[in-house]
Coordinates of C-alpha atoms and ligand atoms in Angstrom, one line a residue:
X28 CA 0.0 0.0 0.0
X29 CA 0.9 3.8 -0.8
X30 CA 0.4 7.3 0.8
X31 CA 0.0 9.8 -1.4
X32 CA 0.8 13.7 0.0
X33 CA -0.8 16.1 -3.0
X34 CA 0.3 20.0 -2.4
X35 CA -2.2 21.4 -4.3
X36 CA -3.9 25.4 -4.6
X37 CA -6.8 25.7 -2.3
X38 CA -8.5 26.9 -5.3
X39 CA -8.2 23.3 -7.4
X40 CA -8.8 21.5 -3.5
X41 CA -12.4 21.1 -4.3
X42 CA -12.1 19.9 -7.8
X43 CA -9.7 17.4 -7.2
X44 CA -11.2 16.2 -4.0
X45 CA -14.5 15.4 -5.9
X46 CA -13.2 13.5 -8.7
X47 CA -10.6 11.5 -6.9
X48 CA -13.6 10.8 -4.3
X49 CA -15.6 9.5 -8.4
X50 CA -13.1 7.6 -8.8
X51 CA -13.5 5.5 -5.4
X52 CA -10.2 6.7 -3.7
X53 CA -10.7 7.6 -0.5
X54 CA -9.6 11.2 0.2
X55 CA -8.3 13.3 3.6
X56 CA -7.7 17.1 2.9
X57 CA -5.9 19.2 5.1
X58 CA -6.0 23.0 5.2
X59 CA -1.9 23.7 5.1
X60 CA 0.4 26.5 4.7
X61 CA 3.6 26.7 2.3
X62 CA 6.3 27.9 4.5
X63 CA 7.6 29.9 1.7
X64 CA 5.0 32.1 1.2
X65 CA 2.7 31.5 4.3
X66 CA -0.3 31.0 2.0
X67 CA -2.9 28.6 2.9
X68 CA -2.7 25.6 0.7
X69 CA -4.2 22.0 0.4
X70 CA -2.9 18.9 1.1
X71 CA -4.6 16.0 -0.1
X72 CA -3.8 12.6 1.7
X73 CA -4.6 9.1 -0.2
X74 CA -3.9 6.1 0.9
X75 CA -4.5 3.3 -2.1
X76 CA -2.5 0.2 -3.4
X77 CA 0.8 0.3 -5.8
X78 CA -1.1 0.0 -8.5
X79 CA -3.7 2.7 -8.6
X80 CA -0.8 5.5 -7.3
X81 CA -0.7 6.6 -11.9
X82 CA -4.0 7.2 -11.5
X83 CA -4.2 9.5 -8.7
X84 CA -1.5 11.4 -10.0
X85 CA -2.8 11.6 -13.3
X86 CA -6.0 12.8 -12.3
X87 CA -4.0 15.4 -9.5
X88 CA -2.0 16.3 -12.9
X89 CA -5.2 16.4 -14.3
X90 CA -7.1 19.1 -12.3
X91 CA -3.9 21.2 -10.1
X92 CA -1.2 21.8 -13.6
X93 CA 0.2 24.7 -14.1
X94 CA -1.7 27.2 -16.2
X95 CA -2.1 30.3 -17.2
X96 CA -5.4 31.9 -16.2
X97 CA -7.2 35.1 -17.0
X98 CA -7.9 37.6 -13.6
X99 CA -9.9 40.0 -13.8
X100 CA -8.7 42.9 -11.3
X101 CA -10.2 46.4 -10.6
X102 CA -8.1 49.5 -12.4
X103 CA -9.2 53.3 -11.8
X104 CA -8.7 56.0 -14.3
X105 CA -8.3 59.1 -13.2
X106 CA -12.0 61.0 -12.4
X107 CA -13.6 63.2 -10.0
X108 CA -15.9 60.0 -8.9
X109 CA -13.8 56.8 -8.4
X110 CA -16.1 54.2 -8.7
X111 CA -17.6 55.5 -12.5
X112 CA -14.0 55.7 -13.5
X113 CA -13.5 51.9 -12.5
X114 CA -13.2 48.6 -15.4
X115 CA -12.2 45.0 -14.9
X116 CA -9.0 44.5 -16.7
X117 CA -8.4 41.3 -17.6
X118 CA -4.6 39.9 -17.0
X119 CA -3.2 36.5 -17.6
X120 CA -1.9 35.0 -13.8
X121 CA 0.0 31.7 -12.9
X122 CA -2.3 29.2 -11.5
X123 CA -2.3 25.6 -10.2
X124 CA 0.9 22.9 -10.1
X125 CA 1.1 20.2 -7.2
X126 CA 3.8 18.8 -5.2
X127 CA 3.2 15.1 -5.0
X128 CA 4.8 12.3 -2.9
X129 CA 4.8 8.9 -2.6
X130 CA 5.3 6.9 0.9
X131 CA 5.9 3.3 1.7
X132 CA 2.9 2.0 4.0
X133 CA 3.8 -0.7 6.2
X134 CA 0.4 -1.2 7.8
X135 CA -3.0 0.2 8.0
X136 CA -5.7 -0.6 10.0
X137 CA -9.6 0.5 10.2
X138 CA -10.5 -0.2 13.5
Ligands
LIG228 P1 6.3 24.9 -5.2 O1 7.6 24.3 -5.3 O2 5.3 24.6 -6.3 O3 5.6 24.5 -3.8 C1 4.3 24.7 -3.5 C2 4.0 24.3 -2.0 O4 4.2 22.9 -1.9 C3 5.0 24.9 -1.0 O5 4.5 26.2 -0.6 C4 4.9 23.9 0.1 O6 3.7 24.1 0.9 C5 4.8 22.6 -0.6 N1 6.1 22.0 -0.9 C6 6.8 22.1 -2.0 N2 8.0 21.3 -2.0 C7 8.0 20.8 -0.7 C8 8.9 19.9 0.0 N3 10.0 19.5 -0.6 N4 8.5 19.6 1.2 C9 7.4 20.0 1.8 N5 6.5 20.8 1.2 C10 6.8 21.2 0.0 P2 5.6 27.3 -0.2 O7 6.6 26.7 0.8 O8 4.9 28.5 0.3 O9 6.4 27.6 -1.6 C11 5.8 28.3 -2.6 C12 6.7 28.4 -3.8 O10 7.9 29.2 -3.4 C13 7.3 27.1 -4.3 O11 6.4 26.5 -5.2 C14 8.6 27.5 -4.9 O12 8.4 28.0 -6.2 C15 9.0 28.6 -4.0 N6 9.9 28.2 -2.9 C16 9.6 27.4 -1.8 N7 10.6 27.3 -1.0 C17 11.7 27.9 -1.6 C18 13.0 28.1 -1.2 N8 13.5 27.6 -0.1 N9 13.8 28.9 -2.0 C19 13.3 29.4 -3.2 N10 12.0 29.3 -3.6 C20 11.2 28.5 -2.8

């Protein structure tokens, strides 16, 4: 049997949690924080045997890659009333990727 520890954006947490949960795997999530960048992030926990471990990661790989994606944030012009001069610009943003790994399990028990 494996463990599998998925790092993944809290944003792709839901996504990822419901298909893997389809796909019969059972699923613990954790609310976590990078130590980097003291964000909250999500890590995923699924224990399952040897040979279903491709198939988590491919369906992590799946629903947490790296992507570009389009934000939309909040930019003033210049005006005497701040809110009128206000628009949604759209700007291309980093999201997603997963750190993933694989443990050894030498027993597990439901008791
Ligand atoms: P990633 O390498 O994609 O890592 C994303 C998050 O995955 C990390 O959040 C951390 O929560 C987890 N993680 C990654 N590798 C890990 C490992 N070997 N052991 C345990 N957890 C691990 P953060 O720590 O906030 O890092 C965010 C991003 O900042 C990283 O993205 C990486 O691009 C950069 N980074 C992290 N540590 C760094 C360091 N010591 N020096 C330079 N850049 C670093």
């Amino acid at each position: 049997m494996k463990m599998i520890y998925a790092i993944v954006q809290n944003e792709d947490g839901d996504i990822v949690t419901d298909e893997l949960t389809k796909q019969n795997f059972f699923v613990t999530r954790l609310a976590t924080t990078g130590g980097f960048l003291r964000k909250g992030n999500t890590t995923l926990l699924v224990g399952t045997d040897e040979d279903k471990v491709d198939a988590v990661i491919d369906i992590v790989r799946r629903y947490c890659a790296k992507r570009k994606q389009i934000s939309y944030n909040m930019s003033y012009t210049p005006t005497s009333a701040p809110l009128a001069g206000s628009m949604m610009m759209p700007v291309m943003v980093d999201a997603g990727g997963a750190t993933i790994f694989v443990l050894d399990v030498s027993e597990m028990k439901k008791i």
